[in-house]
Amino acid sequence: MSQIPIHSIERSNDIRCESGGAVRALEKTPAPEPTSQPVTTKKAITPIPHGELKPLPFVNGHHGPVITKDGVGAALSDTPAPSAPSSPRIPVMTRTNSMGTSTASTPRIRPTTLDIPGLTKSKVSPDGRIAQRDVGSKLVIVMVGLPARGKSYITKKMARYLNWLQHDTRIFNVGERRRVAAGGQAQTGGPTRSNFSGAESNSYSTIPDKPRPNHHQIAAHILINGHPQPDDGLTPLHLPSPVHAHEQEHDDFAADDAMHAHLEAKFPEIERATTPDDDQDTDAMDQSASFFDPQNRKAALIREQCAMETLDDLLDYILNGNGSVGIFDATNSTLNRRKQIMIHIRERAGPELNVLFVESVCQDQRLLESNMRLKLSGPDYDGKDPVAALEDFKKRVAIYEKNYVPLGDYEEDNNMPFVKMVDVGRKVISHQIRGFLSSTAVYYLLNFNLTPRMIWITRHGESQDNVAGKIGGDSDLSANGTRYAKAMTKFIDQQRKEWDIHQADKHAHTHFPPHPGDHTPPNPHYGPHLDEPRNFCVWTSMLKRSIQSAQYFDEEDYETKQMRMLDELNAGIMEGLTYDEIRSRYEEEFTCRRKDKMGYRYPGPGGEGYLDVINRLRPVIVELERMTDHCLLVAHRSVARVLLAYFQNLDRKDVADLECPLGMLYQLEPKPYGVEFKAWRYNSDNDGFDLLPDYKLHRAKYAV
């Protein structure tokens, strides 16, 4: 496969990389006066000439020229260059020493250390979140792999975990933008984002800067219709979207060729070829397997343009917004594409932004078949014949395989950090992992497994302090609490037996290749065989009301363990008080907590807040992801809220006010497509539990 030499890539008018790696400054501008605030520089928008697509936007390296090798930026470092991304670096400063002599010096290098919301703080980050200027502490994750290799599964789980830890994370999916661009649909509501949860649009920070132009709409309009938008001096943001393409004339083929020449210069790996699509003027292009053929010139240009525009949205989120982690979700299966990504990141962000490549490889044919069949329910094949859809998808994968270059020697030779996951966690290979966020993500990836299992979450039975309305404390169960403990033990035992029967039936009706009438393709896992008895763990806190709620489980059949991480949130000096007493005695504290319940910490020795609970539950979450056994967690209100927030990817602002009453049992089953959720409510009339089929987690009516 041909590689992109670094000197063939279009450069800015500030520096030029010549063959041999020498860098020569073409222009010099006076350095700005140092200020205490970051200086934001903006380029004037140049109108698009008739018949020419505006080049993809980028910002020069903010901290001086970036010397690259074979299309890849300099190796990343835990002690990056100064981390104000919008301020140009001043290469040399003069400083007067004690003898009155002026000496030259370089700017101070800022160290990059961990930032944990709720556990760290500084002047630039009083809440512990990564400051916008600290680009060296942020992370871009670039996914790599053929279709149906579990990339979306991995990205959604990583985003869920990092967001749960309060590191603002967002997925940027190229496929979503490609469907809009090639499908002739108008996009509204800002940049394309991967809605990995229904609450994402409200969960994490929005970018405060002016929205970037929707260049993919312009590209789609021209590529599909063969006619550029009129040059009226407006920026692309104000131009008509592809949904109105049928209203345009399609007679300017010379402009079409000029636009193609520009994009082909930007993406030289795209082969110039003529396909039937080149002669079609339609509102929507066929996105079957032929769309992904490199010989399809028009489709290839759309895909490359969409990829770079999606990457720009990600960098806007990291550099201009308050995002900490951006996940670039695409195949990125060729070496040329990955080089282009690295060049673009270094041009806009400089050398300090951390980049981690994550590749997913499937060697198990059963897992691959299962993944492919799950793809048939996706947007590309919605409503289509499943047999024909599966055949088309396999053709698409075969096209990608022809040009696929896995991560390996090139990345190692250029000191590029990466992780390679085989069969979604069966085997993991890592290379030069640096930085707190990278290490956090990789440690989480090490604990993936696809084993079918049940996870149950409940609060303890009613305690004597519950009856009195007091918070905290370490009281015994009430009579009603003891009844609940006995009923819960009986119910869990029954559900365990029914689950075993269901799994045996499912195993009997799955084959490879799948047979007619099978429930689902086999989902391989690397743990105990299905015919072996599955262990069942019962975890409680170290408080009496939690321990007593699990006292009726037979320890011959259940592994019971007490964990201090599951203890209730400590209310400090307010332990043992009612909320009315807190309101009257500590009115100011009561008001502060109501204003910011998630960030509030109770005063006094041992006082905690919800962010403290999240951080002490980190090893519990990782262990639940790693283990292959069933598990019941008998916890407390704040702990149950935080655990449910992780598994259900809840909005940050809803976690501390989640309705989580006594007498509820929450059942969770990890699946390849997410987490299956059920809710059961204790029925004191028959000492049983009723399934609530339409139950949805929601905020409490009266927040406490």
XYZ file of C-alpha atoms in Angstrom, residues 22 339 407 506 550:
5
model
C 13.911 20.220 7.802
C -1.610 9.129 9.150
C -1.900 -1.721 14.228
C -30.929 -20.946 24.897
C -28.245 -10.734 53.614
